């Protein structure tokens, strides 16, 4: 083979490889499937996933608002679910006790500009801090994040369900410019590294706006940044780090009128392994943030999860000391 022919051959392989990496199929549009406004698309959506019509890297554009129910609808890797302004999904739960996720997000998945409204969730008047599952909220979860590099942006979540977004051990999560209203935990993050929550609004949860939790082995989230976000009128805490917040940052946020505290910086101890310095809540920064009209601005606490001691500690929580404003 001549040097020129070899160069062309190598160049052709390189070009084909580059095309394969950069090529993205044209988006699917909901009208292309014959969907009309208000239609129940539950079965159709499940079929499009099960028969592999929707593939890795695809995009679906919702052009109107549709009804949907179901569980564990796994979006492929690098799939984008997006919508025209105001369009989205009216979600119906199968029962108050169904805790399954509606969607499972794989590696690199994106949810962009989608409105999720759980239309049959309870409209409760309960104003305490211990709402009853099945009565004040349904146990359903909307999005289960089960992959790395997932993005949720410019989206709206409403309805009293267990969780709007449940993140399980995923790294590199991005939540940006999104609104959460109602629900028990609006965003739960279990373990994982490098989550960034920015420019988002968490309001009127029945529990906490953001809740961190640890795995059974005690591994909690790390290197998490919450920036430019507003936590308003949540029944308990705006941000509760029950599962850890190691190397975490809270920057330029506002915590207003939350029921117990703006930021509960909590360390939980299950057994002796939790005394490992690598699991401690260390190197935490709170800067440029305001705490307004919360009974407590920032609460720093440790909880013994081993048994009666936890119940004793909870019963003996320090009294609330109302204050109007605290800037950090």
PDB file of N, CA, C and O in Angstrom, residues 3-13:
ATOM      1  N   UNK A   3       2.090   5.145   0.549  1.00  0.00           N
ATOM      2  CA  UNK A   3       1.952   6.005   1.727  1.00  0.00           C
ATOM      3  C   UNK A   3       0.723   6.864   1.629  1.00  0.00           C
ATOM      4  O   UNK A   3       0.049   7.140   2.618  1.00  0.00           O
ATOM      5  N   UNK A   4       0.384   7.314   0.401  1.00  0.00           N
ATOM      6  CA  UNK A   4      -0.809   8.139   0.238  1.00  0.00           C
ATOM      7  C   UNK A   4      -2.060   7.326   0.505  1.00  0.00           C
ATOM      8  O   UNK A   4      -2.991   7.754   1.211  1.00  0.00           O
ATOM      9  N   UNK A   5      -2.103   6.086  -0.041  1.00  0.00           N
ATOM     10  CA  UNK A   5      -3.273   5.227   0.183  1.00  0.00           C
ATOM     11  C   UNK A   5      -3.422   4.908   1.658  1.00  0.00           C
ATOM     12  O   UNK A   5      -4.526   4.877   2.206  1.00  0.00           O
ATOM     13  N   UNK A   6      -2.253   4.645   2.313  1.00  0.00           N
ATOM     14  CA  UNK A   6      -2.319   4.357   3.743  1.00  0.00           C
ATOM     15  C   UNK A   6      -2.840   5.524   4.531  1.00  0.00           C
ATOM     16  O   UNK A   6      -3.626   5.372   5.471  1.00  0.00           O
ATOM     17  N   UNK A   7      -2.408   6.743   4.163  1.00  0.00           N
ATOM     18  CA  UNK A   7      -2.875   7.940   4.852  1.00  0.00           C
ATOM     19  C   UNK A   7      -4.365   8.129   4.680  1.00  0.00           C
ATOM     20  O   UNK A   7      -5.090   8.448   5.618  1.00  0.00           O
ATOM     21  N   UNK A   8      -4.839   7.898   3.442  1.00  0.00           N
ATOM     22  CA  UNK A   8      -6.281   8.018   3.192  1.00  0.00           C
ATOM     23  C   UNK A   8      -7.059   7.000   3.995  1.00  0.00           C
ATOM     24  O   UNK A   8      -8.132   7.276   4.526  1.00  0.00           O
ATOM     25  N   UNK A   9      -6.502   5.773   4.086  1.00  0.00           N
ATOM     26  CA  UNK A   9      -7.189   4.723   4.840  1.00  0.00           C
ATOM     27  C   UNK A   9      -7.271   5.091   6.311  1.00  0.00           C
ATOM     28  O   UNK A   9      -8.329   4.987   6.939  1.00  0.00           O
ATOM     29  N   UNK A  10      -6.145   5.527   6.863  1.00  0.00           N
ATOM     30  CA  UNK A  10      -6.135   5.923   8.265  1.00  0.00           C
ATOM     31  C   UNK A  10      -7.050   7.112   8.491  1.00  0.00           C
ATOM     32  O   UNK A  10      -7.804   7.174   9.466  1.00  0.00           O
ATOM     33  N   UNK A  11      -7.018   8.080   7.573  1.00  0.00           N
ATOM     34  CA  UNK A  11      -7.875   9.251   7.696  1.00  0.00           C
ATOM     35  C   UNK A  11      -9.333   8.861   7.653  1.00  0.00           C
ATOM     36  O   UNK A  11     -10.169   9.399   8.383  1.00  0.00           O
ATOM     37  N   UNK A  12      -9.658   7.874   6.793  1.00  0.00           N
ATOM     38  CA  UNK A  12     -11.043   7.421   6.698  1.00  0.00           C
ATOM     39  C   UNK A  12     -11.517   6.775   7.978  1.00  0.00           C
ATOM     40  O   UNK A  12     -12.635   7.016   8.443  1.00  0.00           O
ATOM     41  N   UNK A  13     -10.664   5.971   8.592  1.00  0.00           N
ATOM     42  CA  UNK A  13     -11.016   5.337   9.869  1.00  0.00           C
ATOM     43  C   UNK A  13     -11.211   6.388  10.942  1.00  0.00           C
ATOM     44  O   UNK A  13     -12.159   6.348  11.727  1.00  0.00           O
TER      45      UNK A  13
END
